[in-house]
Amino acid sequence: MLYLEKHTIITTVLRNIAVLSDLLPLILFIFFARSKKNIGLRVAFYIVVFSAFINFFVLSNRQAREYTFLIGRITTIFEYSLFSLLFFNIIVSRAFKKGIVVITILIGLYLLYDLFSTANNSFDSVPSGITSLTFLIYCIFYLFERVSDPTSLFLYSSPVFWVVVALIIYFAGTFFPFIYAQSHMKEDQFISEYDLIHDTLYIIKNLLFGFAMLIKDTTIKSPSSITKKK
Amino acid sequence: MILLQITNQSSPLNISGVLFFGTMGMLALAIGLVLFIIFHQRRVIRYQLQLKEMEEEQQKILLNASIRWQEEERQRIAADLHDDAGPLLATARLYLNENLVKQDISTQLQAIYNAKQIIDDTIQLIRNISHSLMPPTLKNFGLESAVNDLFQKISGSGSMNASSRFHDYRQRLRPEQELLVFRVIQELVNNILKHSNASFIHVTQNYNEDRFFIRLHHDGRGITQADVERLNKSALGLGLKNIQSRARVLHAKIDFEKDMSQTYYKVTLEVPVEEYEMIT
């Protein structure tokens, strides 16, 4: 009993910090970002604005809480579109870009189908799991593409790198909670564990987004670098 | 799949375990990947910096070699002028000194004749110095003629059999390129004459796609690419460093190797011609 109480306090505190953590990248982008035109920072900014809007205004409204799962599905579609756009812009390989377009269309159609056909009374585990896996693949491909390009130096001085790091950590960490959420969301212990994992990773994601906002895009390329387009 | 089956049948404690270990595993993989990328990048950067340092060091050695070569060339010209032209002109002056007017006419004529001979020798000497600086055959008739001329002179000396064959030289390189290629050949031949104890040198020229090739074979003691790299790091091998700085100006590749038969040494100079406008 005591354990559960402690747990509830921790999850509540974490939830509040997570909600407030949206403000960090937002403020840093508006006031301190030195590369505002950077696609990674812009996408991160729009995602954070959307999340902050949902967290502060929609979920604080009692009527809106009834539509939590519907809002979750819409959020998944919104995030999916923006992150697909981000990876389409930052990945160099033309073949992979074509793949991104095809996958985006297919998964986009599935997400829309899921939104309209499924009753909005449960967590969207399958769409979330699919999108998480897709982003993990995109993130891994982006990182290996950068590593295999001998001309790209000081990769970690690029804001996009930290945005991708934030995404890979967030999506890798929340993959299992998302997958099990649909069938176990009614269990109190699962909810508290889900909140604990999700909120912690959400805070880490926002911290990394905030860190990315502070970095000036100074990715150094060696003199002979000519981006090879496959 | 197994995890899902276990979860479906199991108690909340099992779900907790799956969540904990699954999340930790995924996080470990993600963080491991990111750390790998960061450390790999650092290693690549260190490697690139090392390469840059080595390149700078190499450039410095080549520059020093080039300066030393220039100084040696100047000293040689100065020595030629001072030791040969100087005494010759001084002798001519002696013949034409003030006492000449006091001599009888036949002595005067003899002295003038001798002075004329000495001045002719001096002119020849200065012409030789001038030709060694810029061969007139190269300037007037091109690389093929200059190389043939050089090799005829070597063969004519009887010390070595030297031959050259230009297979496809209808399109000439630009004059400055020809001079650089000629200097490389000259330096290579010079090295062979000095160090290899070869009985023959043979030079062939060819074009392959957009590349101009000069291949030089000899049967003496030669060097391979490994020797060249070793010499590059030392203060020795001034001639080789000059060859390499010229090849660098030409954006050319030069390879020192032993022939497949292990009998001959081969030097190949490969000049990309697309960068240099050729003249017909």
mmCIF file of N, CA, C and O in Angstrom, chain A residues 43-136:
data_model
loop_
_atom_site.group_PDB
_atom_site.id
_atom_site.type_symbol
_atom_site.label_atom_id
_atom_site.label_comp_id
_atom_site.label_asym_id
_atom_site.label_seq_id
_atom_site.Cartn_x
_atom_site.Cartn_y
_atom_site.Cartn_z
ATOM 1 N N VAL A 43 11.056 20.874 -36.828
ATOM 2 C CA VAL A 43 10.152 19.746 -36.570
ATOM 3 C C VAL A 43 9.997 19.552 -35.058
ATOM 4 O O VAL A 43 8.878 19.393 -34.562
ATOM 5 N N ALA A 44 11.124 19.589 -34.341
ATOM 6 C CA ALA A 44 11.062 19.425 -32.887
ATOM 7 C C ALA A 44 10.167 20.516 -32.275
ATOM 8 O O ALA A 44 9.356 20.240 -31.387
ATOM 9 N N PHE A 45 10.313 21.738 -32.783
ATOM 10 C CA PHE A 45 9.524 22.859 -32.265
ATOM 11 C C PHE A 45 8.026 22.627 -32.496
ATOM 12 O O PHE A 45 7.215 22.779 -31.571
ATOM 13 N N TYR A 46 7.670 22.235 -33.736
ATOM 14 C CA TYR A 46 6.242 22.026 -34.023
ATOM 15 C C TYR A 46 5.671 20.888 -33.159
ATOM 16 O O TYR A 46 4.546 20.970 -32.670
ATOM 17 N N ILE A 47 6.487 19.836 -32.987
ATOM 18 C CA ILE A 47 6.023 18.698 -32.165
ATOM 19 C C ILE A 47 5.788 19.161 -30.727
ATOM 20 O O ILE A 47 4.769 18.827 -30.113
ATOM 21 N N VAL A 48 6.734 19.949 -30.234
ATOM 22 C CA VAL A 48 6.620 20.418 -28.845
ATOM 23 C C VAL A 48 5.431 21.376 -28.693
ATOM 24 O O VAL A 48 4.692 21.295 -27.702
ATOM 25 N N VAL A 49 5.223 22.230 -29.684
ATOM 26 C CA VAL A 49 4.075 23.155 -29.626
ATOM 27 C C VAL A 49 2.784 22.350 -29.581
ATOM 28 O O VAL A 49 1.892 22.609 -28.760
ATOM 29 N N PHE A 50 2.708 21.336 -30.444
ATOM 30 C CA PHE A 50 1.503 20.509 -30.498
ATOM 31 C C PHE A 50 1.290 19.784 -29.159
ATOM 32 O O PHE A 50 0.186 19.789 -28.614
ATOM 33 N N SER A 51 2.376 19.186 -28.647
ATOM 34 C CA SER A 51 2.276 18.441 -27.381
ATOM 35 C C SER A 51 1.867 19.369 -26.244
ATOM 36 O O SER A 51 1.032 19.009 -25.404
ATOM 37 N N ALA A 52 2.488 20.560 -26.218
ATOM 38 C CA ALA A 52 2.176 21.518 -25.153
ATOM 39 C C ALA A 52 0.706 21.920 -25.235
ATOM 40 O O ALA A 52 0.010 22.000 -24.207
ATOM 41 N N PHE A 53 0.238 22.135 -26.458
ATOM 42 C CA PHE A 53 -1.161 22.504 -26.662
ATOM 43 C C PHE A 53 -2.080 21.402 -26.117
ATOM 44 O O PHE A 53 -3.024 21.672 -25.385
ATOM 45 N N ILE A 54 -1.739 20.160 -26.481
ATOM 46 C CA ILE A 54 -2.550 19.017 -26.024
ATOM 47 C C ILE A 54 -2.491 18.924 -24.495
ATOM 48 O O ILE A 54 -3.537 18.818 -23.831
ATOM 49 N N ASN A 55 -1.274 18.991 -23.948
ATOM 50 C CA ASN A 55 -1.117 18.799 -22.493
ATOM 51 C C ASN A 55 -1.746 19.914 -21.680
ATOM 52 O O ASN A 55 -2.395 19.656 -20.672
ATOM 53 N N PHE A 56 -1.550 21.162 -22.098
ATOM 54 C CA PHE A 56 -2.020 22.290 -21.284
ATOM 55 C C PHE A 56 -3.497 22.599 -21.475
ATOM 56 O O PHE A 56 -4.187 22.877 -20.525
ATOM 57 N N PHE A 57 -3.924 22.548 -22.710
ATOM 58 C CA PHE A 57 -5.282 23.043 -22.969
ATOM 59 C C PHE A 57 -6.309 21.931 -23.144
ATOM 60 O O PHE A 57 -7.405 22.010 -22.631
ATOM 61 N N VAL A 58 -5.925 20.904 -23.871
ATOM 62 C CA VAL A 58 -6.920 19.868 -24.163
ATOM 63 C C VAL A 58 -7.107 18.949 -22.966
ATOM 64 O O VAL A 58 -8.217 18.752 -22.492
ATOM 65 N N LEU A 59 -5.983 18.402 -22.436
ATOM 66 C CA LEU A 59 -6.123 17.415 -21.364
ATOM 67 C C LEU A 59 -6.485 18.044 -20.010
ATOM 68 O O LEU A 59 -6.876 17.336 -19.095
ATOM 69 N N SER A 60 -6.347 19.377 -19.926
ATOM 70 C CA SER A 60 -6.779 20.019 -18.680
ATOM 71 C C SER A 60 -8.304 20.233 -18.684
ATOM 72 O O SER A 60 -8.898 20.524 -17.656
ATOM 73 N N ASN A 61 -8.879 20.069 -19.850
ATOM 74 C CA ASN A 61 -10.322 20.205 -19.982
ATOM 75 C C ASN A 61 -10.985 18.848 -19.680
ATOM 76 O O ASN A 61 -10.648 17.841 -20.301
ATOM 77 N N ARG A 62 -11.904 18.823 -18.751
ATOM 78 C CA ARG A 62 -12.492 17.537 -18.333
ATOM 79 C C ARG A 62 -13.240 16.843 -19.464
ATOM 80 O O ARG A 62 -13.190 15.618 -19.598
ATOM 81 N N GLN A 63 -13.931 17.660 -20.275
ATOM 82 C CA GLN A 63 -14.695 17.066 -21.384
ATOM 83 C C GLN A 63 -13.744 16.408 -22.397
ATOM 84 O O GLN A 63 -14.028 15.345 -22.939
ATOM 85 N N ALA A 64 -12.618 17.086 -22.593
ATOM 86 C CA ALA A 64 -11.665 16.576 -23.572
ATOM 87 C C ALA A 64 -11.014 15.270 -23.125
ATOM 88 O O ALA A 64 -10.635 14.445 -23.938
ATOM 89 N N ARG A 65 -10.962 15.071 -21.801
ATOM 90 C CA ARG A 65 -10.329 13.857 -21.271
ATOM 91 C C ARG A 65 -11.042 12.583 -21.736
ATOM 92 O O ARG A 65 -10.455 11.525 -21.814
ATOM 93 N N GLU A 66 -12.328 12.757 -22.015
ATOM 94 C CA GLU A 66 -13.093 11.599 -22.497
ATOM 95 C C GLU A 66 -12.579 11.128 -23.858
ATOM 96 O O GLU A 66 -12.796 9.993 -24.265
ATOM 97 N N TYR A 67 -11.937 12.053 -24.535
ATOM 98 C CA TYR A 67 -11.443 11.714 -25.890
ATOM 99 C C TYR A 67 -9.921 11.510 -25.914
ATOM 100 O O TYR A 67 -9.283 11.703 -26.931
ATOM 101 N N THR A 68 -9.389 11.116 -24.755
ATOM 102 C CA THR A 68 -7.925 10.953 -24.652
ATOM 103 C C THR A 68 -7.364 10.035 -25.753
ATOM 104 O O THR A 68 -6.367 10.351 -26.395
ATOM 105 N N PHE A 69 -8.023 8.903 -25.955
ATOM 106 C CA PHE A 69 -7.482 7.939 -26.922
ATOM 107 C C PHE A 69 -7.585 8.458 -28.356
ATOM 108 O O PHE A 69 -6.698 8.226 -29.179
ATOM 109 N N LEU A 70 -8.683 9.196 -28.621
ATOM 110 C CA LEU A 70 -8.821 9.787 -29.962
ATOM 111 C C LEU A 70 -7.716 10.832 -30.177
ATOM 112 O O LEU A 70 -7.075 10.879 -31.238
ATOM 113 N N ILE A 71 -7.504 11.639 -29.141
ATOM 114 C CA ILE A 71 -6.441 12.658 -29.232
ATOM 115 C C ILE A 71 -5.084 11.977 -29.438
ATOM 116 O O ILE A 71 -4.263 12.434 -30.227
ATOM 117 N N GLY A 72 -4.898 10.846 -28.734
ATOM 118 C CA GLY A 72 -3.663 10.071 -28.878
ATOM 119 C C GLY A 72 -3.470 9.616 -30.313
ATOM 120 O O GLY A 72 -2.358 9.696 -30.864
ATOM 121 N N ARG A 73 -4.536 9.143 -30.937
ATOM 122 C CA ARG A 73 -4.421 8.675 -32.334
ATOM 123 C C ARG A 73 -4.102 9.838 -33.277
ATOM 124 O O ARG A 73 -3.292 9.704 -34.199
ATOM 125 N N ILE A 74 -4.762 10.979 -33.018
ATOM 126 C CA ILE A 74 -4.484 12.155 -33.871
ATOM 127 C C ILE A 74 -3.024 12.591 -33.670
ATOM 128 O O ILE A 74 -2.323 12.923 -34.631
ATOM 129 N N THR A 75 -2.581 12.552 -32.416
ATOM 130 C CA THR A 75 -1.182 12.916 -32.124
ATOM 131 C C THR A 75 -0.222 11.987 -32.873
ATOM 132 O O THR A 75 0.779 12.437 -33.439
ATOM 133 N N THR A 76 -0.537 10.691 -32.871
ATOM 134 C CA THR A 76 0.315 9.725 -33.578
ATOM 135 C C THR A 76 0.431 10.104 -35.059
ATOM 136 O O THR A 76 1.532 10.106 -35.632
ATOM 137 N N ILE A 77 -0.715 10.451 -35.674
ATOM 138 C CA ILE A 77 -0.703 10.808 -37.108
ATOM 139 C C ILE A 77 0.111 12.088 -37.319
ATOM 140 O O ILE A 77 0.935 12.177 -38.231
ATOM 141 N N PHE A 78 -0.099 13.076 -36.444
ATOM 142 C CA PHE A 78 0.608 14.350 -36.581
ATOM 143 C C PHE A 78 2.126 14.143 -36.442
ATOM 144 O O PHE A 78 2.913 14.608 -37.261
ATOM 145 N N GLU A 79 2.495 13.414 -35.391
ATOM 146 C CA GLU A 79 3.933 13.147 -35.163
ATOM 147 C C GLU A 79 4.515 12.349 -36.323
ATOM 148 O O GLU A 79 5.621 12.634 -36.784
ATOM 149 N N TYR A 80 3.736 11.373 -36.774
ATOM 150 C CA TYR A 80 4.232 10.528 -37.860
ATOM 151 C C TYR A 80 4.520 11.366 -39.110
ATOM 152 O O TYR A 80 5.568 11.208 -39.748
ATOM 153 N N SER A 81 3.597 12.277 -39.436
ATOM 154 C CA SER A 81 3.787 13.108 -40.640
ATOM 155 C C SER A 81 5.033 13.980 -40.493
ATOM 156 O O SER A 81 5.869 14.049 -41.403
ATOM 157 N N LEU A 82 5.153 14.631 -39.339
ATOM 158 C CA LEU A 82 6.284 15.556 -39.158
ATOM 159 C C LEU A 82 7.623 14.822 -39.129
ATOM 160 O O LEU A 82 8.596 15.248 -39.759
ATOM 161 N N PHE A 83 7.685 13.710 -38.425
ATOM 162 C CA PHE A 83 8.954 12.978 -38.342
ATOM 163 C C PHE A 83 9.321 12.358 -39.697
ATOM 164 O O PHE A 83 10.504 12.279 -40.041
ATOM 165 N N SER A 84 8.302 11.930 -40.448
ATOM 166 C CA SER A 84 8.599 11.398 -41.794
ATOM 167 C C SER A 84 9.201 12.510 -42.660
ATOM 168 O O SER A 84 10.150 12.277 -43.410
ATOM 169 N N LEU A 85 8.634 13.713 -42.532
ATOM 170 C CA LEU A 85 9.159 14.861 -43.276
ATOM 171 C C LEU A 85 10.612 15.141 -42.862
ATOM 172 O O LEU A 85 11.475 15.390 -43.709
ATOM 173 N N LEU A 86 10.852 15.049 -41.559
ATOM 174 C CA LEU A 86 12.210 15.286 -41.049
ATOM 175 C C LEU A 86 13.185 14.279 -41.665
ATOM 176 O O LEU A 86 14.217 14.667 -42.219
ATOM 177 N N PHE A 87 12.844 13.001 -41.601
ATOM 178 C CA PHE A 87 13.775 11.985 -42.113
ATOM 179 C C PHE A 87 13.915 12.076 -43.631
ATOM 180 O O PHE A 87 14.982 11.816 -44.168
ATOM 181 N N PHE A 88 12.830 12.456 -44.298
ATOM 182 C CA PHE A 88 12.913 12.630 -45.752
ATOM 183 C C PHE A 88 13.944 13.712 -46.083
ATOM 184 O O PHE A 88 14.678 13.611 -47.065
ATOM 185 N N ASN A 89 14.026 14.719 -45.250
ATOM 186 C CA ASN A 89 14.952 15.833 -45.503
ATOM 187 C C ASN A 89 16.383 15.543 -45.073
ATOM 188 O O ASN A 89 17.316 16.061 -45.673
ATOM 189 N N ILE A 90 16.550 14.758 -44.037
ATOM 190 C CA ILE A 90 17.923 14.596 -43.518
ATOM 191 C C ILE A 90 18.638 13.368 -44.074
ATOM 192 O O ILE A 90 19.854 13.303 -44.020
ATOM 193 N N ILE A 91 17.882 12.412 -44.612
ATOM 194 C CA ILE A 91 18.542 11.223 -45.186
ATOM 195 C C ILE A 91 18.956 11.548 -46.619
ATOM 196 O O ILE A 91 18.208 12.177 -47.372
ATOM 197 N N VAL A 92 20.170 11.176 -46.964
ATOM 198 C CA VAL A 92 20.733 11.550 -48.274
ATOM 199 C C VAL A 92 20.364 10.520 -49.348
ATOM 200 O O VAL A 92 20.048 10.892 -50.475
ATOM 201 N N SER A 93 20.405 9.247 -49.004
ATOM 202 C CA SER A 93 20.191 8.181 -49.994
ATOM 203 C C SER A 93 18.850 8.353 -50.716
ATOM 204 O O SER A 93 17.780 8.394 -50.084
ATOM 205 N N ARG A 94 18.932 8.449 -52.042
ATOM 206 C CA ARG A 94 17.700 8.661 -52.818
ATOM 207 C C ARG A 94 16.786 7.452 -52.751
ATOM 208 O O ARG A 94 15.570 7.579 -52.703
ATOM 209 N N ALA A 95 17.414 6.251 -52.768
ATOM 210 C CA ALA A 95 16.620 5.021 -52.715
ATOM 211 C C ALA A 95 15.838 4.975 -51.404
ATOM 212 O O ALA A 95 14.644 4.636 -51.396
ATOM 213 N N PHE A 96 16.510 5.350 -50.314
ATOM 214 C CA PHE A 96 15.831 5.314 -49.016
ATOM 215 C C PHE A 96 14.735 6.375 -48.950
ATOM 216 O O PHE A 96 13.683 6.148 -48.353
ATOM 217 N N LYS A 97 14.988 7.509 -49.604
ATOM 218 C CA LYS A 97 13.957 8.569 -49.620
ATOM 219 C C LYS A 97 12.690 8.073 -50.316
ATOM 220 O O LYS A 97 11.583 8.340 -49.861
ATOM 221 N N LYS A 98 12.928 7.347 -51.435
ATOM 222 C CA LYS A 98 11.759 6.796 -52.145
ATOM 223 C C LYS A 98 11.025 5.833 -51.226
ATOM 224 O O LYS A 98 9.792 5.819 -51.171
ATOM 225 N N GLY A 99 11.823 5.037 -50.493
ATOM 226 C CA GLY A 99 11.237 4.100 -49.534
ATOM 227 C C GLY A 99 10.425 4.833 -48.485
ATOM 228 O O GLY A 99 9.320 4.406 -48.131
ATOM 229 N N ILE A 100 10.957 5.968 -48.014
ATOM 230 C CA ILE A 100 10.248 6.759 -46.984
ATOM 231 C C ILE A 100 8.886 7.210 -47.527
ATOM 232 O O ILE A 100 7.868 7.134 -46.835
ATOM 233 N N VAL A 101 8.885 7.661 -48.804
ATOM 234 C CA VAL A 101 7.632 8.148 -49.392
ATOM 235 C C VAL A 101 6.615 7.009 -49.430
ATOM 236 O O VAL A 101 5.453 7.169 -48.988
ATOM 237 N N VAL A 102 7.060 5.846 -49.916
ATOM 238 C CA VAL A 102 6.140 4.700 -50.035
ATOM 239 C C VAL A 102 5.642 4.279 -48.652
ATOM 240 O O VAL A 102 4.421 4.115 -48.442
ATOM 241 N N ILE A 103 6.575 4.144 -47.705
ATOM 242 C CA ILE A 103 6.198 3.704 -46.348
ATOM 243 C C ILE A 103 5.263 4.724 -45.701
ATOM 244 O O ILE A 103 4.263 4.369 -45.067
ATOM 245 N N THR A 104 5.566 6.022 -45.896
ATOM 246 C CA THR A 104 4.727 7.075 -45.296
ATOM 247 C C THR A 104 3.294 6.977 -45.825
ATOM 248 O O THR A 104 2.333 7.082 -45.054
ATOM 249 N N ILE A 105 3.198 6.773 -47.154
ATOM 250 C CA ILE A 105 1.846 6.690 -47.737
ATOM 251 C C ILE A 105 1.109 5.472 -47.166
ATOM 252 O O ILE A 105 -0.037 5.580 -46.706
ATOM 253 N N LEU A 106 1.797 4.325 -47.168
ATOM 254 C CA LEU A 106 1.147 3.090 -46.708
ATOM 255 C C LEU A 106 0.743 3.188 -45.234
ATOM 256 O O LEU A 106 -0.415 2.909 -44.880
ATOM 257 N N ILE A 107 1.705 3.610 -44.404
ATOM 258 C CA ILE A 107 1.400 3.683 -42.965
ATOM 259 C C ILE A 107 0.397 4.806 -42.689
ATOM 260 O O ILE A 107 -0.498 4.663 -41.848
ATOM 261 N N GLY A 108 0.524 5.890 -43.444
ATOM 262 C CA GLY A 108 -0.421 7.006 -43.302
ATOM 263 C C GLY A 108 -1.852 6.534 -43.579
ATOM 264 O O GLY A 108 -2.785 6.853 -42.828
ATOM 265 N N LEU A 109 -1.981 5.746 -44.659
ATOM 266 C CA LEU A 109 -3.324 5.225 -44.986
ATOM 267 C C LEU A 109 -3.834 4.308 -43.878
ATOM 268 O O LEU A 109 -5.004 4.378 -43.484
ATOM 269 N N TYR A 110 -2.908 3.498 -43.339
ATOM 270 C CA TYR A 110 -3.308 2.589 -42.256
ATOM 271 C C TYR A 110 -3.733 3.387 -41.018
ATOM 272 O O TYR A 110 -4.746 3.065 -40.378
ATOM 273 N N LEU A 111 -2.974 4.440 -40.700
ATOM 274 C CA LEU A 111 -3.303 5.254 -39.518
ATOM 275 C C LEU A 111 -4.676 5.903 -39.666
ATOM 276 O O LEU A 111 -5.459 5.952 -38.719
ATOM 277 N N LEU A 112 -4.950 6.385 -40.891
ATOM 278 C CA LEU A 112 -6.254 7.010 -41.138
ATOM 279 C C LEU A 112 -7.378 5.964 -41.029
ATOM 280 O O LEU A 112 -8.429 6.225 -40.437
ATOM 281 N N TYR A 113 -7.092 4.796 -41.600
ATOM 282 C CA TYR A 113 -8.070 3.702 -41.536
ATOM 283 C C TYR A 113 -8.346 3.350 -40.072
ATOM 284 O O TYR A 113 -9.500 3.199 -39.660
ATOM 285 N N ASP A 114 -7.259 3.261 -39.290
ATOM 286 C CA ASP A 114 -7.373 2.913 -37.882
ATOM 287 C C ASP A 114 -8.146 3.988 -37.114
ATOM 288 O O ASP A 114 -8.969 3.678 -36.252
ATOM 289 N N LEU A 115 -7.896 5.241 -37.485
ATOM 290 C CA LEU A 115 -8.558 6.363 -36.802
ATOM 291 C C LEU A 115 -10.075 6.312 -37.002
ATOM 292 O O LEU A 115 -10.840 6.527 -36.065
ATOM 293 N N PHE A 116 -10.473 6.019 -38.257
ATOM 294 C CA PHE A 116 -11.906 6.075 -38.552
ATOM 295 C C PHE A 116 -12.637 4.754 -38.283
ATOM 296 O O PHE A 116 -13.835 4.749 -38.058
ATOM 297 N N SER A 117 -11.901 3.654 -38.328
ATOM 298 C CA SER A 117 -12.592 2.365 -38.223
ATOM 299 C C SER A 117 -12.609 1.794 -36.800
ATOM 300 O O SER A 117 -13.485 1.034 -36.451
ATOM 301 N N THR A 118 -11.618 2.156 -35.993
ATOM 302 C CA THR A 118 -11.543 1.554 -34.659
ATOM 303 C C THR A 118 -12.234 2.435 -33.627
ATOM 304 O O THR A 118 -12.153 3.667 -33.720
ATOM 305 N N ALA A 119 -12.903 1.762 -32.668
ATOM 306 C CA ALA A 119 -13.558 2.516 -31.591
ATOM 307 C C ALA A 119 -12.470 3.189 -30.738
ATOM 308 O O ALA A 119 -11.456 2.572 -30.428
ATOM 309 N N ASN A 120 -12.727 4.455 -30.412
ATOM 310 C CA ASN A 120 -11.688 5.215 -29.704
ATOM 311 C C ASN A 120 -11.778 5.050 -28.185
ATOM 312 O O ASN A 120 -11.841 6.022 -27.442
ATOM 313 N N ASN A 121 -11.836 3.814 -27.767
ATOM 314 C CA ASN A 121 -11.918 3.582 -26.322
ATOM 315 C C ASN A 121 -10.701 2.820 -25.797
ATOM 316 O O ASN A 121 -10.725 2.298 -24.689
ATOM 317 N N SER A 122 -9.709 2.688 -26.630
ATOM 318 C CA SER A 122 -8.497 1.997 -26.164
ATOM 319 C C SER A 122 -7.254 2.649 -26.761
ATOM 320 O O SER A 122 -7.337 3.392 -27.753
ATOM 321 N N PHE A 123 -6.137 2.309 -26.173
ATOM 322 C CA PHE A 123 -4.854 2.863 -26.620
ATOM 323 C C PHE A 123 -4.522 2.314 -28.008
ATOM 324 O O PHE A 123 -4.759 1.137 -28.302
ATOM 325 N N ASP A 124 -3.935 3.145 -28.885
ATOM 326 C CA ASP A 124 -3.606 2.705 -30.261
ATOM 327 C C ASP A 124 -2.235 1.998 -30.276
ATOM 328 O O ASP A 124 -1.278 2.499 -30.857
ATOM 329 N N SER A 125 -2.185 0.817 -29.672
ATOM 330 C CA SER A 125 -0.907 0.100 -29.543
ATOM 331 C C SER A 125 -0.301 -0.254 -30.903
ATOM 332 O O SER A 125 0.903 -0.059 -31.115
ATOM 333 N N VAL A 126 -1.135 -0.782 -31.794
ATOM 334 C CA VAL A 126 -0.579 -1.240 -33.080
ATOM 335 C C VAL A 126 -0.044 -0.055 -33.905
ATOM 336 O O VAL A 126 1.125 -0.068 -34.322
ATOM 337 N N PRO A 127 -0.855 0.997 -34.109
ATOM 338 C CA PRO A 127 -0.296 2.145 -34.858
ATOM 339 C C PRO A 127 0.945 2.742 -34.184
ATOM 340 O O PRO A 127 1.928 3.038 -34.852
ATOM 341 N N SER A 128 0.904 2.856 -32.857
ATOM 342 C CA SER A 128 2.061 3.427 -32.143
ATOM 343 C C SER A 128 3.279 2.540 -32.294
ATOM 344 O O SER A 128 4.400 3.023 -32.499
ATOM 345 N N GLY A 129 3.057 1.217 -32.170
ATOM 346 C CA GLY A 129 4.170 0.276 -32.313
ATOM 347 C C GLY A 129 4.772 0.341 -33.704
ATOM 348 O O GLY A 129 6.010 0.381 -33.866
ATOM 349 N N ILE A 130 3.896 0.390 -34.720
ATOM 350 C CA ILE A 130 4.391 0.434 -36.118
ATOM 351 C C ILE A 130 5.176 1.723 -36.352
ATOM 352 O O ILE A 130 6.279 1.708 -36.919
ATOM 353 N N THR A 131 4.615 2.852 -35.899
ATOM 354 C CA THR A 131 5.316 4.123 -36.137
ATOM 355 C C THR A 131 6.638 4.163 -35.358
ATOM 356 O O THR A 131 7.649 4.632 -35.877
ATOM 357 N N SER A 132 6.621 3.628 -34.124
ATOM 358 C CA SER A 132 7.871 3.608 -33.336
ATOM 359 C C SER A 132 8.941 2.802 -34.061
ATOM 360 O O SER A 132 10.087 3.241 -34.182
ATOM 361 N N LEU A 133 8.549 1.621 -34.536
ATOM 362 C CA LEU A 133 9.513 0.756 -35.248
ATOM 363 C C LEU A 133 10.048 1.451 -36.495
ATOM 364 O O LEU A 133 11.254 1.424 -36.785
ATOM 365 N N THR A 134 9.118 2.104 -37.230
ATOM 366 C CA THR A 134 9.520 2.811 -38.464
ATOM 367 C C THR A 134 10.541 3.892 -38.126
ATOM 368 O O THR A 134 11.575 4.010 -38.796
ATOM 369 N N PHE A 135 10.271 4.659 -37.074
ATOM 370 C CA PHE A 135 11.203 5.741 -36.717
ATOM 371 C C PHE A 135 12.536 5.197 -36.228
ATOM 372 O O PHE A 135 13.583 5.788 -36.493
ATOM 373 N N LEU A 136 12.470 4.067 -35.512
ATOM 374 C CA LEU A 136 13.740 3.469 -35.062
ATOM 375 C C LEU A 136 14.588 3.071 -36.266
ATOM 376 O O LEU A 136 15.801 3.297 -36.293
#
